[in-house]
mmCIF file with all atom_site columns, C-alpha atoms in Angstrom:
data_model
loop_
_atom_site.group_PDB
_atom_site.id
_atom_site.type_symbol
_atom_site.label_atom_id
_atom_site.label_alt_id
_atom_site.label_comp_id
_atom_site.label_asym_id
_atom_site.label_entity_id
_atom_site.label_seq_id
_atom_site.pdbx_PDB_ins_code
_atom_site.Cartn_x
_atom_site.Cartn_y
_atom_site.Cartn_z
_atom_site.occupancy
_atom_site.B_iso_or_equiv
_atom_site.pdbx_formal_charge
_atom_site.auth_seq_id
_atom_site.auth_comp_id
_atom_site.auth_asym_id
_atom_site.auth_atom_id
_atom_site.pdbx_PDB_model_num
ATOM 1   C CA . UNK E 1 1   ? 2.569   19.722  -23.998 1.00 48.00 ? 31  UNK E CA 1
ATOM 2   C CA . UNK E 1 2   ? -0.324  20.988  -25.682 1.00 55.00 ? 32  UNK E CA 1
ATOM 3   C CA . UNK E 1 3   ? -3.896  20.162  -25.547 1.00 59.00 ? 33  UNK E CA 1
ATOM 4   C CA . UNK E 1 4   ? -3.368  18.237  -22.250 1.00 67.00 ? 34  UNK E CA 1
ATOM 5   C CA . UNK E 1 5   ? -5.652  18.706  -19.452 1.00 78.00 ? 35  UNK E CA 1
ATOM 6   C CA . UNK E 1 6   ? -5.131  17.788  -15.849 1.00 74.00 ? 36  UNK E CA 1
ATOM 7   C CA . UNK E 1 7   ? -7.261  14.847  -14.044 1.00 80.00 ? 37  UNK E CA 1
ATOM 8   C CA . UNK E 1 8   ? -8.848  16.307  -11.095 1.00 82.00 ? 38  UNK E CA 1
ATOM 9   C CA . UNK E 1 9   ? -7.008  15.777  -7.488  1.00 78.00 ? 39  UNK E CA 1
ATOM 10  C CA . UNK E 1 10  ? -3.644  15.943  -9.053  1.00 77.00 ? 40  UNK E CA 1
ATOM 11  C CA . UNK E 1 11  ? -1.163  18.876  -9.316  1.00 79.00 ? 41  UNK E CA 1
ATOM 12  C CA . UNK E 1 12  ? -0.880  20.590  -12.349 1.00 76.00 ? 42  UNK E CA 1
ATOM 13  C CA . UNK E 1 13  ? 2.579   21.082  -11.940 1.00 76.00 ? 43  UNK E CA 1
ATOM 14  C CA . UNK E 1 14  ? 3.579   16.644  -11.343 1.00 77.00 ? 44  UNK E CA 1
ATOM 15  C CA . UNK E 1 15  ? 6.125   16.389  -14.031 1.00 79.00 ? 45  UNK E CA 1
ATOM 16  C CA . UNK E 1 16  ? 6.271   13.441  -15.731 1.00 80.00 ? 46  UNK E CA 1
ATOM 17  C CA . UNK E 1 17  ? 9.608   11.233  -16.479 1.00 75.00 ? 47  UNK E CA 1
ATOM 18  C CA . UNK E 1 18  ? 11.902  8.455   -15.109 1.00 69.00 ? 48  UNK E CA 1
ATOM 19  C CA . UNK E 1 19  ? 14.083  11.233  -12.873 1.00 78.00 ? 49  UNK E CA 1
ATOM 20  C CA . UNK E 1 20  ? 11.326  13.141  -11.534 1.00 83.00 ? 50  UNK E CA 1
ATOM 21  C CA . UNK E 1 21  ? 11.760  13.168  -7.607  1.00 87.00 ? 51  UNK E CA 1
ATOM 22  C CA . UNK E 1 22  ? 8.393   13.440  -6.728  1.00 87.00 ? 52  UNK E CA 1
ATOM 23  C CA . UNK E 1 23  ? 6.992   11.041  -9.213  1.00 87.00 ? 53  UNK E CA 1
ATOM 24  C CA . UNK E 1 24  ? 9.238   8.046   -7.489  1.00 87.00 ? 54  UNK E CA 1
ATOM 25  C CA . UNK E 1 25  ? 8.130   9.307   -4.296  1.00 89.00 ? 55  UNK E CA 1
ATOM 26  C CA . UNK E 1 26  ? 4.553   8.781   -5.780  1.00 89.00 ? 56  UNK E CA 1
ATOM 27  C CA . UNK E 1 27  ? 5.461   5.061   -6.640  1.00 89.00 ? 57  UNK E CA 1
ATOM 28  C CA . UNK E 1 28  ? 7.100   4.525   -3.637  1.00 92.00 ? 58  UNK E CA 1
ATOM 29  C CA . UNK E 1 29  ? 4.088   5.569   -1.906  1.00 93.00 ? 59  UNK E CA 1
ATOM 30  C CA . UNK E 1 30  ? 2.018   2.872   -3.968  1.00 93.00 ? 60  UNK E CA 1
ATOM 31  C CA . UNK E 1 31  ? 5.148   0.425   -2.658  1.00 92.00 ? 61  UNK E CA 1
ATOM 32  C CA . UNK E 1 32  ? 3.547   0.277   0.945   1.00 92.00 ? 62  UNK E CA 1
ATOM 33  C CA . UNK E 1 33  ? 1.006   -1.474  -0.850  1.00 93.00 ? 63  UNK E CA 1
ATOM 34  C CA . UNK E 1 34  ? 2.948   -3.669  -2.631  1.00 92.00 ? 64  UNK E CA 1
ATOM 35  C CA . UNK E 1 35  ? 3.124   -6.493  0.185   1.00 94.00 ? 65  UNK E CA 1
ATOM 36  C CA . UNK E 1 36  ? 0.907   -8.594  0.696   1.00 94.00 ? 66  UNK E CA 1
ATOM 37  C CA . UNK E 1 37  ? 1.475   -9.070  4.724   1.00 97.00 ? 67  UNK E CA 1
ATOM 38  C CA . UNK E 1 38  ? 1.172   -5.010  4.573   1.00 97.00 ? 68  UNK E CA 1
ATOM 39  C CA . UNK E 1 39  ? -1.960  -5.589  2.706   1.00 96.00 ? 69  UNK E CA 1
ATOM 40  C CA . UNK E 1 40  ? -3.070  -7.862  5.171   1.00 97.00 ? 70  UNK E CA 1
ATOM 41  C CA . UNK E 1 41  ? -2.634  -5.708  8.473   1.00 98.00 ? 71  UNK E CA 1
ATOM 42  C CA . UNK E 1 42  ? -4.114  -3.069  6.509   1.00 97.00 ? 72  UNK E CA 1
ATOM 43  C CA . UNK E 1 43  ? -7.690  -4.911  5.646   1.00 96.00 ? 73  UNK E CA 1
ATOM 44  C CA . UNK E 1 44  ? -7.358  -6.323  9.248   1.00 97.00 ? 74  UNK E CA 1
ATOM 45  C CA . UNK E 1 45  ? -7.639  -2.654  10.359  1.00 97.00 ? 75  UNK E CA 1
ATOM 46  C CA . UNK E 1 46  ? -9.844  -1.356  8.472   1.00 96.00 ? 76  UNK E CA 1
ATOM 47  C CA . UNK E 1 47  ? -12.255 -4.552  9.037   1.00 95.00 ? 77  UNK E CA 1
ATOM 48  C CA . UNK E 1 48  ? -12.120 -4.559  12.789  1.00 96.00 ? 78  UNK E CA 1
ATOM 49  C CA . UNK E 1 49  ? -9.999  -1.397  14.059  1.00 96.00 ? 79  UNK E CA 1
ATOM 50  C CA . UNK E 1 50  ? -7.637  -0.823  16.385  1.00 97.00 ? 80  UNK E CA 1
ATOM 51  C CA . UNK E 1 51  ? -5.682  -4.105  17.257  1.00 98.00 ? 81  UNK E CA 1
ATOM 52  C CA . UNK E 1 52  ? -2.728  -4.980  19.433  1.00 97.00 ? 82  UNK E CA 1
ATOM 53  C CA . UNK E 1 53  ? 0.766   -6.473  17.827  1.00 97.00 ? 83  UNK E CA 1
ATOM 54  C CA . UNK E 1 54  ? -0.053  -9.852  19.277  1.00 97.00 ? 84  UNK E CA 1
ATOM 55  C CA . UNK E 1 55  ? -3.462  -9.923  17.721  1.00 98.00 ? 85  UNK E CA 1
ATOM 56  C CA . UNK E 1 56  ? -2.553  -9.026  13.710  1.00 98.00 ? 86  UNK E CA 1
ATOM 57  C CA . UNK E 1 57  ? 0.404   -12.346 14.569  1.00 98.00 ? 87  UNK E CA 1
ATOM 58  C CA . UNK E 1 58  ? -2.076  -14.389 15.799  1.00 98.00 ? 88  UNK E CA 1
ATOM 59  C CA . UNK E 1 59  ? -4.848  -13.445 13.050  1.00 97.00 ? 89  UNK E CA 1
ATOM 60  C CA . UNK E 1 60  ? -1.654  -13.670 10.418  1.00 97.00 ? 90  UNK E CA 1
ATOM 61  C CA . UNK E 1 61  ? 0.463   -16.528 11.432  1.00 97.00 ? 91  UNK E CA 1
ATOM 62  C CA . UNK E 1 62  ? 3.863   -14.525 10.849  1.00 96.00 ? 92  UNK E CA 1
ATOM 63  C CA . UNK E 1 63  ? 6.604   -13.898 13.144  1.00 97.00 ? 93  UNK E CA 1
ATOM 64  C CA . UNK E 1 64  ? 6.184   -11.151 15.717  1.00 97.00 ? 94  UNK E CA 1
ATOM 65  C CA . UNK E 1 65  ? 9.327   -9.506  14.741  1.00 97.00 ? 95  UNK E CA 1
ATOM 66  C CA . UNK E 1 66  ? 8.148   -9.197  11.038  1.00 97.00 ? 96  UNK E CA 1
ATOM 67  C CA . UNK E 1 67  ? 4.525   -7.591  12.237  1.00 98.00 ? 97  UNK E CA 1
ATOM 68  C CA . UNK E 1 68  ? 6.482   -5.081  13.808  1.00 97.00 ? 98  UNK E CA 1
ATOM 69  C CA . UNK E 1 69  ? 8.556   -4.618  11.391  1.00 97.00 ? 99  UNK E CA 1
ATOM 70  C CA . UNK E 1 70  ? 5.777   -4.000  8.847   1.00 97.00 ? 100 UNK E CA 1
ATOM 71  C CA . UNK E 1 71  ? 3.793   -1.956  11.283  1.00 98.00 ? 101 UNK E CA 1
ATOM 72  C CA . UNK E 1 72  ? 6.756   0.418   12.094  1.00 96.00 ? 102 UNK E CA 1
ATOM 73  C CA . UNK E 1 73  ? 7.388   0.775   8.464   1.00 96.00 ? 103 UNK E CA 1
ATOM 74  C CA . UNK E 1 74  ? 3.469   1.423   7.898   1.00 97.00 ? 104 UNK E CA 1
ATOM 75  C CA . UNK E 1 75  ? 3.323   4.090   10.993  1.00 97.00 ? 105 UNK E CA 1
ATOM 76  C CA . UNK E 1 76  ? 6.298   6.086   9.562   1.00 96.00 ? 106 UNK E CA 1
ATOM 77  C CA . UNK E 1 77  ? 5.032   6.198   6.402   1.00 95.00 ? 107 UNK E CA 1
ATOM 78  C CA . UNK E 1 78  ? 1.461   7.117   7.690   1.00 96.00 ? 108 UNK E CA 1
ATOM 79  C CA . UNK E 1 79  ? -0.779  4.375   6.374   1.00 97.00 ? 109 UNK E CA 1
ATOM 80  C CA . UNK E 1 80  ? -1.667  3.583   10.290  1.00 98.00 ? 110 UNK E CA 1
ATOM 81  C CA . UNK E 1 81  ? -1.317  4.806   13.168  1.00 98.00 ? 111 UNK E CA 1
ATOM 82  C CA . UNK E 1 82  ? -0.426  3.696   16.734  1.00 97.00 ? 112 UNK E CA 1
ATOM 83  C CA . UNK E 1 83  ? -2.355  4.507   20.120  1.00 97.00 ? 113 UNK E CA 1
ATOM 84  C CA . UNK E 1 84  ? -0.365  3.597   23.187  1.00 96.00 ? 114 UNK E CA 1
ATOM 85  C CA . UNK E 1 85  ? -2.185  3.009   26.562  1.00 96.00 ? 115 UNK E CA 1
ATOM 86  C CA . UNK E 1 86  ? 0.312   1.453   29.261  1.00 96.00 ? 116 UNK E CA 1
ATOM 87  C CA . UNK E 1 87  ? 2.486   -0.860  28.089  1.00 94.00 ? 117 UNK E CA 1
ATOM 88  C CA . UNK E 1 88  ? 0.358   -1.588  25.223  1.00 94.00 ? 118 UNK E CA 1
ATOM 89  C CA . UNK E 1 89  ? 0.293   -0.446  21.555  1.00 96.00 ? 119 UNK E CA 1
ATOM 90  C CA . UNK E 1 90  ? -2.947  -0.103  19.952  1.00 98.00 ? 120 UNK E CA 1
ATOM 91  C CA . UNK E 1 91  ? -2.461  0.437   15.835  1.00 98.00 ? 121 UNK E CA 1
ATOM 92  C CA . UNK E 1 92  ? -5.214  1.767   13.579  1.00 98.00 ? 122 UNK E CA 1
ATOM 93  C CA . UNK E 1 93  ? -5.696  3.063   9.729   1.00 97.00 ? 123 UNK E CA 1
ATOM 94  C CA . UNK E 1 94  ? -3.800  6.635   10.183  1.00 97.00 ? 124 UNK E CA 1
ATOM 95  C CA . UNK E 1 95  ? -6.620  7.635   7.201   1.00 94.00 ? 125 UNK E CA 1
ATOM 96  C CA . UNK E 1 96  ? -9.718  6.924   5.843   1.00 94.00 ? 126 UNK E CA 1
ATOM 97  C CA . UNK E 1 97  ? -8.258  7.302   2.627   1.00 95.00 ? 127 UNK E CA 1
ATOM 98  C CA . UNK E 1 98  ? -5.697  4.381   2.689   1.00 95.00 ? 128 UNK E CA 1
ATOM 99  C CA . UNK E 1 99  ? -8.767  2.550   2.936   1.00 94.00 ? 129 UNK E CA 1
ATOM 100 C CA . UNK E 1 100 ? -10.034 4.774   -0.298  1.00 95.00 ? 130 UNK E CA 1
ATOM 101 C CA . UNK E 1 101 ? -6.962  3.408   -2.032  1.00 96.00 ? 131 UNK E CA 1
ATOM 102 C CA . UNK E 1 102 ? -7.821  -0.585  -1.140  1.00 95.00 ? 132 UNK E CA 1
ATOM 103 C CA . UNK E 1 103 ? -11.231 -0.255  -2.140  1.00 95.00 ? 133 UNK E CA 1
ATOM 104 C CA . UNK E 1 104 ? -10.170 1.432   -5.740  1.00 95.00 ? 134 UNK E CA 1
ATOM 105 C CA . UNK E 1 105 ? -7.208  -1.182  -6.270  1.00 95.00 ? 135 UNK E CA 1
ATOM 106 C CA . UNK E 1 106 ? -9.329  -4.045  -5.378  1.00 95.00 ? 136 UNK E CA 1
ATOM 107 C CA . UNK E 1 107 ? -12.347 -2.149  -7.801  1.00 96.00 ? 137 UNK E CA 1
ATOM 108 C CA . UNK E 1 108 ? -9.864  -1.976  -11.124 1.00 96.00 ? 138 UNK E CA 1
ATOM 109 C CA . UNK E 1 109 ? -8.349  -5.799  -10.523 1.00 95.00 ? 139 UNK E CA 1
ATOM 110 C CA . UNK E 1 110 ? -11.582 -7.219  -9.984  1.00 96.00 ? 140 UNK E CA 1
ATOM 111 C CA . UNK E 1 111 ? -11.618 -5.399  -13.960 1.00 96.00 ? 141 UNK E CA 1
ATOM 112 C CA . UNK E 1 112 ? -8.142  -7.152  -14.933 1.00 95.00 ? 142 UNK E CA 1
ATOM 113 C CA . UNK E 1 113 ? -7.551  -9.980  -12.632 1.00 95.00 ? 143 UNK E CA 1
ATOM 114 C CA . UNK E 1 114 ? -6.002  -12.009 -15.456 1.00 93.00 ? 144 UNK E CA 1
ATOM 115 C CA . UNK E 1 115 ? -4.152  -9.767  -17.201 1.00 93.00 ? 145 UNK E CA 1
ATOM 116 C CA . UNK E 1 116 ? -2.624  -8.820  -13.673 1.00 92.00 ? 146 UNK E CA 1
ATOM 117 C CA . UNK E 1 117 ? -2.207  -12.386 -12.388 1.00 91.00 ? 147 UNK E CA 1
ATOM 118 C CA . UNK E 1 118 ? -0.280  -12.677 -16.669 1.00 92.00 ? 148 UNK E CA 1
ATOM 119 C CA . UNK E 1 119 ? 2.020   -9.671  -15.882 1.00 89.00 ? 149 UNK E CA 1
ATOM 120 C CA . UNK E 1 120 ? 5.576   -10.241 -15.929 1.00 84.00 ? 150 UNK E CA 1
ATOM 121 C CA . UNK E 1 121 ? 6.608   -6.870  -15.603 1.00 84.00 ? 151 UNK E CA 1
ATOM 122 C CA . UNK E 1 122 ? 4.919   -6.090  -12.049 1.00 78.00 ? 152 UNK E CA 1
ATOM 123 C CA . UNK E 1 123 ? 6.359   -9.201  -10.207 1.00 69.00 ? 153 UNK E CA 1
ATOM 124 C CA . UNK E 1 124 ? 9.738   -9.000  -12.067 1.00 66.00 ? 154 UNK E CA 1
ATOM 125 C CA . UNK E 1 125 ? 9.546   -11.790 -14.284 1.00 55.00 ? 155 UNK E CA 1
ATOM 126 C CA . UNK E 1 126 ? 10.422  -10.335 -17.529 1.00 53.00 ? 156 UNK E CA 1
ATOM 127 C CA . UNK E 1 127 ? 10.364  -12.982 -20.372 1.00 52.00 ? 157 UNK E CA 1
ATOM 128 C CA . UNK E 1 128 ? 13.089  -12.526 -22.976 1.00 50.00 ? 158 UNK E CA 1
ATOM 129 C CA . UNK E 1 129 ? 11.739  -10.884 -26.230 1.00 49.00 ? 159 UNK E CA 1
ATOM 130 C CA . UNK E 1 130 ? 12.929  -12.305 -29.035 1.00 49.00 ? 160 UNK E CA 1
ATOM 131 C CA . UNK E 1 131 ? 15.822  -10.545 -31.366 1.00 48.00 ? 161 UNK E CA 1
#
């Protein structure tokens, strides 16, 4: 396309469109931080640092098993990262940057927090248009 430019810190070459592989990879990158107990490990992190599975339950109030569950999901996927010392885990933010990406989203909704809170489309309710 013509007359386009590129925004700085992206490829030049990201295609756009539905099938693009690395464009869903993008947006399932942005689906890490689509949960809100995710979210909430992650600001727990970045707020106080490294912290033991038992802590983020206590601090949270949900199940063990689902902690870990989001914490081995966010390790993988290098959002944090785990320090073992014994028989205990110690997990951190993997990146200054994830906590870039917080500070930003929290930046543009303090912007749009009612169209956001409106939005059928990001939660899934989709209304029925009318014929």
């Amino acid at each position: 396309m013509q007359g386009m430019t590129n925004p700085p810190g992206l490829p030049a070459d990201l295609e756009v469109g539905r099938e693009n592989a690395e464009l869903c990879l993008l947006a399932r990158f942005f689906n890490g931080f689509s949960n809100s107990t995710r979210l909430s490990i992650m600001l727990l992190l970045a707020r106080r640092g490294e912290m033991r599975v038992g802590e983020l339950v206590r601090e949270l109030g949900a199940p063990q098993p689902r902690i870990s569950d989001h914490l081995r999901c966010l390790s993988w996927c290098g959002y944090v990262k785990v320090r073992r010392s014994g028989r205990n885990a110690y997990y951190s933010l993997a990146d200054e940057r994830v906590l870039e990406v917080l500070r930003l989203g929290w930046e543009i909704l303090q912007d749009n927090v009612d169209r956001v809170r409106s939005c059928e489309e990001i939660d899934g309710r989709q209304r029925r248009r009318p014929a």
